[in-house]
PDB file of C-alpha atoms in Angstrom:
ATOM      1  CA  UNK A 134     110.780 128.374 279.330  1.00  0.00           C
ATOM      2  CA  UNK A 135     109.534 125.842 282.016  1.00  0.00           C
ATOM      3  CA  UNK A 136     110.521 122.289 282.298  1.00  0.00           C
ATOM      4  CA  UNK A 137     108.696 120.091 279.765  1.00  0.00           C
ATOM      5  CA  UNK A 138     106.748 117.407 281.754  1.00  0.00           C
ATOM      6  CA  UNK A 139     105.951 115.375 278.592  1.00  0.00           C
ATOM      7  CA  UNK A 140     109.658 114.886 277.977  1.00  0.00           C
ATOM      8  CA  UNK A 141     110.331 113.918 281.620  1.00  0.00           C
ATOM      9  CA  UNK A 142     107.356 111.415 281.775  1.00  0.00           C
ATOM     10  CA  UNK A 143     108.341 109.877 278.411  1.00  0.00           C
ATOM     11  CA  UNK A 144     111.940 109.386 279.525  1.00  0.00           C
ATOM     12  CA  UNK A 145     110.727 107.895 282.778  1.00  0.00           C
ATOM     13  CA  UNK A 146     108.447 105.396 280.927  1.00  0.00           C
ATOM     14  CA  UNK A 147     111.421 104.458 278.772  1.00  0.00           C
ATOM     15  CA  UNK A 148     113.585 103.784 281.559  1.00  0.00           C
ATOM     16  CA  UNK A 149     111.052 101.785 283.486  1.00  0.00           C
ATOM     17  CA  UNK A 150     110.499  99.560 280.325  1.00  0.00           C
ATOM     18  CA  UNK A 151     114.215  99.147 280.140  1.00  0.00           C
ATOM     19  CA  UNK A 152     114.476  98.144 283.869  1.00  0.00           C
ATOM     20  CA  UNK A 153     111.659  95.694 283.471  1.00  0.00           C
ATOM     21  CA  UNK A 154     113.276  94.052 280.420  1.00  0.00           C
ATOM     22  CA  UNK A 155     116.730  93.874 281.975  1.00  0.00           C
ATOM     23  CA  UNK A 156     117.628  95.776 279.291  1.00  0.00           C
ATOM     24  CA  UNK A 157     137.781 114.410 281.489  1.00  0.00           C
ATOM     25  CA  UNK A 158     138.372 117.719 280.740  1.00  0.00           C
ATOM     26  CA  UNK A 159     136.500 120.791 279.768  1.00  0.00           C
ATOM     27  CA  UNK A 160     133.867 121.006 282.516  1.00  0.00           C
ATOM     28  CA  UNK A 161     135.490 118.465 284.867  1.00  0.00           C
ATOM     29  CA  UNK A 162     136.171 121.086 287.471  1.00  0.00           C
ATOM     30  CA  UNK A 163     132.491 121.741 287.724  1.00  0.00           C
ATOM     31  CA  UNK A 164     131.572 118.092 288.664  1.00  0.00           C
ATOM     32  CA  UNK A 165     130.202 117.393 292.121  1.00  0.00           C
ATOM     33  CA  UNK A 166     130.217 114.106 293.893  1.00  0.00           C
ATOM     34  CA  UNK A 167     127.972 113.688 296.983  1.00  0.00           C
ATOM     35  CA  UNK A 168     130.113 112.807 299.970  1.00  0.00           C
ATOM     36  CA  UNK A 169     129.215 110.175 302.578  1.00  0.00           C
ATOM     37  CA  UNK A 170     126.578 111.788 304.796  1.00  0.00           C
ATOM     38  CA  UNK A 171     123.866 114.157 304.065  1.00  0.00           C
ATOM     39  CA  UNK A 172     123.839 116.924 301.342  1.00  0.00           C
ATOM     40  CA  UNK A 173     121.198 119.146 299.922  1.00  0.00           C
ATOM     41  CA  UNK A 174     121.102 120.489 296.319  1.00  0.00           C
ATOM     42  CA  UNK A 175     118.854 122.423 293.961  1.00  0.00           C
ATOM     43  CA  UNK A 176     118.638 121.183 290.473  1.00  0.00           C
ATOM     44  CA  UNK A 177     118.612 124.297 288.246  1.00  0.00           C
ATOM     45  CA  UNK A 178     117.416 124.672 284.626  1.00  0.00           C
ATOM     46  CA  UNK A 179     120.013 123.751 282.093  1.00  0.00           C
ATOM     47  CA  UNK A 180     120.677 126.918 280.003  1.00  0.00           C
ATOM     48  CA  UNK A 181     121.210 124.912 276.789  1.00  0.00           C
ATOM     49  CA  UNK A 182     117.842 122.966 277.125  1.00  0.00           C
ATOM     50  CA  UNK A 183     115.472 124.579 279.565  1.00  0.00           C
ATOM     51  CA  UNK A 184     112.831 121.988 278.842  1.00  0.00           C
ATOM     52  CA  UNK A 185     114.999 119.183 280.447  1.00  0.00           C
ATOM     53  CA  UNK A 186     117.681 119.606 283.051  1.00  0.00           C
ATOM     54  CA  UNK A 187     119.141 116.034 282.648  1.00  0.00           C
ATOM     55  CA  UNK A 188     121.994 115.438 280.163  1.00  0.00           C
ATOM     56  CA  UNK A 189     122.434 111.693 279.145  1.00  0.00           C
ATOM     57  CA  UNK A 190     126.039 110.698 278.266  1.00  0.00           C
ATOM     58  CA  UNK A 191     128.105 107.560 277.783  1.00  0.00           C
ATOM     59  CA  UNK A 192     131.680 107.029 278.867  1.00  0.00           C
ATOM     60  CA  UNK A 193     134.398 104.526 278.045  1.00  0.00           C
ATOM     61  CA  UNK A 194     136.154 103.448 281.314  1.00  0.00           C
ATOM     62  CA  UNK A 195     138.519 100.722 280.064  1.00  0.00           C
ATOM     63  CA  UNK A 196     140.246 102.416 277.089  1.00  0.00           C
ATOM     64  CA  UNK A 197     143.927 103.434 277.571  1.00  0.00           C
ATOM     65  CA  UNK A 198     143.560 103.492 281.432  1.00  0.00           C
ATOM     66  CA  UNK A 199     141.569 106.750 281.284  1.00  0.00           C
ATOM     67  CA  UNK A 200     137.961 107.784 281.038  1.00  0.00           C
ATOM     68  CA  UNK A 201     136.778 109.142 277.629  1.00  0.00           C
ATOM     69  CA  UNK A 202     133.370 110.318 276.671  1.00  0.00           C
ATOM     70  CA  UNK A 203     131.750 108.355 273.798  1.00  0.00           C
ATOM     71  CA  UNK A 204     130.968 110.332 270.633  1.00  0.00           C
ATOM     72  CA  UNK A 205     127.482 108.656 270.821  1.00  0.00           C
ATOM     73  CA  UNK A 206     126.712 111.138 273.594  1.00  0.00           C
ATOM     74  CA  UNK A 207     126.563 113.857 270.893  1.00  0.00           C
ATOM     75  CA  UNK A 208     124.907 111.814 268.273  1.00  0.00           C
ATOM     76  CA  UNK A 209     128.172 110.854 266.409  1.00  0.00           C
ATOM     77  CA  UNK A 210     129.487 107.449 265.425  1.00  0.00           C
ATOM     78  CA  UNK A 211     131.863 105.853 267.892  1.00  0.00           C
ATOM     79  CA  UNK A 212     134.526 103.550 266.432  1.00  0.00           C
ATOM     80  CA  UNK A 213     135.055 101.830 269.738  1.00  0.00           C
ATOM     81  CA  UNK A 214     131.328 100.967 269.875  1.00  0.00           C
ATOM     82  CA  UNK A 215     131.574  99.538 266.306  1.00  0.00           C
ATOM     83  CA  UNK A 216     134.623  97.513 267.377  1.00  0.00           C
ATOM     84  CA  UNK A 217     132.871  96.160 270.437  1.00  0.00           C
ATOM     85  CA  UNK A 218     129.913  95.087 268.256  1.00  0.00           C
ATOM     86  CA  UNK A 219     132.283  93.217 265.960  1.00  0.00           C
ATOM     87  CA  UNK A 220     133.874  91.436 268.944  1.00  0.00           C
ATOM     88  CA  UNK A 221     130.455  90.396 270.269  1.00  0.00           C
ATOM     89  CA  UNK A 222     129.430  88.951 266.801  1.00  0.00           C
ATOM     90  CA  UNK A 223     132.630  86.932 266.580  1.00  0.00           C
ATOM     91  CA  UNK A 224     131.212  83.819 268.217  1.00  0.00           C
ATOM     92  CA  UNK A 225     134.164  83.778 270.627  1.00  0.00           C
ATOM     93  CA  UNK A 226     133.271  83.922 274.304  1.00  0.00           C
ATOM     94  CA  UNK A 227     136.397  85.932 275.272  1.00  0.00           C
ATOM     95  CA  UNK A 228     135.898  88.422 272.459  1.00  0.00           C
ATOM     96  CA  UNK A 229     132.223  88.827 273.547  1.00  0.00           C
ATOM     97  CA  UNK A 230     133.465  89.615 277.184  1.00  0.00           C
ATOM     98  CA  UNK A 231     135.984  92.138 275.808  1.00  0.00           C
ATOM     99  CA  UNK A 232     133.258  93.656 273.634  1.00  0.00           C
ATOM    100  CA  UNK A 233     131.023  94.127 276.731  1.00  0.00           C
ATOM    101  CA  UNK A 234     133.953  95.537 278.767  1.00  0.00           C
ATOM    102  CA  UNK A 235     134.756  98.301 276.368  1.00  0.00           C
ATOM    103  CA  UNK A 236     131.203  99.396 275.619  1.00  0.00           C
ATOM    104  CA  UNK A 237     130.346 102.862 276.817  1.00  0.00           C
ATOM    105  CA  UNK A 238     128.583 103.086 280.225  1.00  0.00           C
ATOM    106  CA  UNK A 239     125.703 105.406 281.010  1.00  0.00           C
ATOM    107  CA  UNK A 240     125.906 108.461 283.225  1.00  0.00           C
ATOM    108  CA  UNK A 241     123.452 111.270 283.695  1.00  0.00           C
ATOM    109  CA  UNK A 242     124.302 114.865 284.693  1.00  0.00           C
ATOM    110  CA  UNK A 243     122.170 117.560 286.234  1.00  0.00           C
ATOM    111  CA  UNK A 244     123.303 121.149 287.010  1.00  0.00           C
ATOM    112  CA  UNK A 245     122.997 121.880 290.657  1.00  0.00           C
ATOM    113  CA  UNK A 246     123.694 124.446 293.348  1.00  0.00           C
ATOM    114  CA  UNK A 247     125.041 122.674 296.418  1.00  0.00           C
ATOM    115  CA  UNK A 248     123.524 124.150 299.611  1.00  0.00           C
ATOM    116  CA  UNK A 249     126.316 125.322 301.893  1.00  0.00           C
ATOM    117  CA  UNK A 250     128.687 125.680 298.912  1.00  0.00           C
ATOM    118  CA  UNK A 251     126.788 128.269 296.967  1.00  0.00           C
ATOM    119  CA  UNK A 252     130.024 130.293 296.409  1.00  0.00           C
ATOM    120  CA  UNK A 253     131.203 127.591 294.103  1.00  0.00           C
ATOM    121  CA  UNK A 254     128.286 128.223 291.749  1.00  0.00           C
ATOM    122  CA  UNK A 255     126.485 125.746 289.480  1.00  0.00           C
ATOM    123  CA  UNK A 256     128.122 122.356 289.297  1.00  0.00           C
ATOM    124  CA  UNK A 257     127.208 119.070 287.555  1.00  0.00           C
ATOM    125  CA  UNK A 258     125.926 116.168 289.732  1.00  0.00           C
ATOM    126  CA  UNK A 259     126.723 112.786 288.026  1.00  0.00           C
ATOM    127  CA  UNK A 260     124.638 109.658 288.756  1.00  0.00           C
ATOM    128  CA  UNK A 261     123.554 106.456 287.352  1.00  0.00           C
ATOM    129  CA  UNK A 262     120.209 104.991 286.003  1.00  0.00           C
ATOM    130  CA  UNK A 263     118.664 104.353 289.433  1.00  0.00           C
ATOM    131  CA  UNK A 264     119.084 107.907 290.758  1.00  0.00           C
ATOM    132  CA  UNK A 265     118.020 109.276 287.441  1.00  0.00           C
ATOM    133  CA  UNK A 266     114.859 107.224 287.322  1.00  0.00           C
ATOM    134  CA  UNK A 267     113.980 108.447 290.963  1.00  0.00           C
ATOM    135  CA  UNK A 268     114.549 112.043 290.002  1.00  0.00           C
ATOM    136  CA  UNK A 269     112.451 111.656 286.910  1.00  0.00           C
ATOM    137  CA  UNK A 270     109.702 110.183 288.970  1.00  0.00           C
ATOM    138  CA  UNK A 271     109.762 113.172 291.373  1.00  0.00           C
ATOM    139  CA  UNK A 272     109.560 115.660 288.576  1.00  0.00           C
ATOM    140  CA  UNK A 273     106.788 113.816 286.877  1.00  0.00           C
ATOM    141  CA  UNK A 274     104.759 113.781 290.175  1.00  0.00           C
ATOM    142  CA  UNK A 275     102.253 116.625 290.080  1.00  0.00           C
ATOM    143  CA  UNK A 276     102.404 116.976 293.842  1.00  0.00           C
ATOM    144  CA  UNK A 277     105.910 118.330 293.558  1.00  0.00           C
ATOM    145  CA  UNK A 278     105.538 120.494 290.425  1.00  0.00           C
ATOM    146  CA  UNK A 279     108.645 121.890 288.647  1.00  0.00           C
ATOM    147  CA  UNK A 280     111.310 121.338 291.261  1.00  0.00           C
ATOM    148  CA  UNK A 281     113.817 123.298 289.115  1.00  0.00           C
ATOM    149  CA  UNK A 282     111.803 126.564 289.107  1.00  0.00           C
ATOM    150  CA  UNK A 283     114.158 129.283 290.539  1.00  0.00           C
ATOM    151  CA  UNK A 284     111.279 130.783 292.439  1.00  0.00           C
ATOM    152  CA  UNK A 285     109.070 127.970 293.619  1.00  0.00           C
ATOM    153  CA  UNK A 286     111.159 124.928 293.184  1.00  0.00           C
ATOM    154  CA  UNK A 287     112.291 122.349 295.843  1.00  0.00           C
ATOM    155  CA  UNK A 288     115.623 121.207 297.085  1.00  0.00           C
ATOM    156  CA  UNK A 289     116.619 117.607 296.980  1.00  0.00           C
ATOM    157  CA  UNK A 290     118.085 115.905 300.066  1.00  0.00           C
ATOM    158  CA  UNK A 291     120.959 113.502 299.142  1.00  0.00           C
ATOM    159  CA  UNK A 292     121.896 110.841 301.594  1.00  0.00           C
ATOM    160  CA  UNK A 293     124.987 108.695 301.001  1.00  0.00           C
ATOM    161  CA  UNK A 294     125.825 105.793 303.237  1.00  0.00           C
ATOM    162  CA  UNK A 295     128.868 103.369 302.846  1.00  0.00           C
ATOM    163  CA  UNK A 296     128.621  99.881 304.136  1.00  0.00           C
ATOM    164  CA  UNK A 297     131.784  98.039 304.974  1.00  0.00           C
ATOM    165  CA  UNK A 298     130.741  94.891 303.117  1.00  0.00           C
ATOM    166  CA  UNK A 299     130.024  96.812 299.921  1.00  0.00           C
ATOM    167  CA  UNK A 300     132.328  98.327 297.456  1.00  0.00           C
ATOM    168  CA  UNK A 301     129.936 101.071 296.539  1.00  0.00           C
ATOM    169  CA  UNK A 302     127.943 103.557 298.508  1.00  0.00           C
ATOM    170  CA  UNK A 303     124.126 103.610 298.688  1.00  0.00           C
ATOM    171  CA  UNK A 304     122.576 106.978 297.604  1.00  0.00           C
ATOM    172  CA  UNK A 305     119.020 108.018 298.392  1.00  0.00           C
ATOM    173  CA  UNK A 306     117.273 111.232 297.091  1.00  0.00           C
ATOM    174  CA  UNK A 307     114.269 112.852 298.685  1.00  0.00           C
ATOM    175  CA  UNK A 308     112.618 116.117 297.654  1.00  0.00           C
ATOM    176  CA  UNK A 309     112.034 118.602 300.369  1.00  0.00           C
ATOM    177  CA  UNK A 310     108.327 119.180 301.222  1.00  0.00           C
ATOM    178  CA  UNK A 311     108.674 122.934 301.205  1.00  0.00           C
ATOM    179  CA  UNK A 312     109.033 125.150 298.106  1.00  0.00           C
ATOM    180  CA  UNK A 313     111.833 127.729 298.308  1.00  0.00           C
ATOM    181  CA  UNK A 314     113.514 130.179 296.039  1.00  0.00           C
ATOM    182  CA  UNK A 315     116.876 129.207 294.473  1.00  0.00           C
ATOM    183  CA  UNK A 316     118.171 132.444 296.101  1.00  0.00           C
ATOM    184  CA  UNK A 317     116.596 135.531 297.647  1.00  0.00           C
ATOM    185  CA  UNK A 318     119.061 137.650 295.552  1.00  0.00           C
ATOM    186  CA  UNK A 319     117.666 137.841 291.888  1.00  0.00           C
ATOM    187  CA  UNK A 320     121.054 139.094 290.719  1.00  0.00           C
ATOM    188  CA  UNK A 321     122.609 135.978 292.145  1.00  0.00           C
ATOM    189  CA  UNK A 322     120.130 133.648 290.451  1.00  0.00           C
ATOM    190  CA  UNK A 323     120.798 135.389 287.071  1.00  0.00           C
ATOM    191  CA  UNK A 324     124.497 134.997 287.487  1.00  0.00           C
ATOM    192  CA  UNK A 325     124.308 131.408 288.373  1.00  0.00           C
ATOM    193  CA  UNK A 326     121.972 130.439 285.495  1.00  0.00           C
ATOM    194  CA  UNK A 327     124.064 132.409 282.948  1.00  0.00           C
ATOM    195  CA  UNK A 328     127.320 130.790 283.911  1.00  0.00           C
ATOM    196  CA  UNK A 329     126.353 127.056 283.441  1.00  0.00           C
ATOM    197  CA  UNK A 330     128.998 125.404 281.248  1.00  0.00           C
ATOM    198  CA  UNK A 331     127.997 123.311 278.277  1.00  0.00           C
ATOM    199  CA  UNK A 332     128.291 119.609 278.740  1.00  0.00           C
ATOM    200  CA  UNK A 333     129.449 119.194 275.021  1.00  0.00           C
ATOM    201  CA  UNK A 334     132.694 120.954 276.315  1.00  0.00           C
ATOM    202  CA  UNK A 335     133.436 117.586 277.999  1.00  0.00           C
ATOM    203  CA  UNK A 336     133.971 115.969 274.644  1.00  0.00           C
ATOM    204  CA  UNK A 337     137.260 114.334 274.143  1.00  0.00           C
ATOM    205  CA  UNK A 338     137.945 113.063 270.755  1.00  0.00           C
ATOM    206  CA  UNK A 339     139.486 109.637 270.338  1.00  0.00           C
ATOM    207  CA  UNK A 340     142.623 109.823 268.306  1.00  0.00           C
ATOM    208  CA  UNK A 341     143.261 107.714 265.164  1.00  0.00           C
ATOM    209  CA  UNK A 342     146.276 106.225 267.012  1.00  0.00           C
ATOM    210  CA  UNK A 343     144.112 104.900 269.825  1.00  0.00           C
ATOM    211  CA  UNK A 344     141.743 103.388 267.310  1.00  0.00           C
ATOM    212  CA  UNK A 345     144.669 101.717 265.473  1.00  0.00           C
ATOM    213  CA  UNK A 346     145.807 100.107 268.777  1.00  0.00           C
ATOM    214  CA  UNK A 347     142.260  98.710 269.391  1.00  0.00           C
ATOM    215  CA  UNK A 348     141.859  97.202 265.873  1.00  0.00           C
TER     216      UNK A 348
END
């Protein structure tokens, strides 16, 4: 099953509208963070949804001094989100700030093979809305075609620079002009694509005790 361009284009339009309006455990060992400098990756089809390689998730970063995935990532109610909404509706400025602080934050994941580190297999590259939107734009561009295709896709160049005056790094993504196979070894490609972990395995349930402490 090839990537579904209608899904990609629709999601790109949604994110563009949102931008214009202002509006772990489990698989953690498979996460990849691009280092400062230049890297090259190949986004591969996600075995559990071959029509779309991107997995959208939401995380709590300010709960109990640890990171937890929000159940909303899997279509389930999140008591912390409900509590945050109550705080924001209280009419108290400090409560509103706290509500915003504990709201889950968006992260997107894409399964990738990192060039030069192929022996590590498929890993998940995590990024925010800006990189996500740029990658959606690349895939939606007919000049590039299906960049995830194992036979005729394109690698992505990832450039990370860190400025002394900034607390965060700048990341740029550029698709390579040439089309290349994921690997010249069909058996290797099959092994990679069949061993992708499921992002739902990242799910960390929030205990009743933690909810009691919040409320």
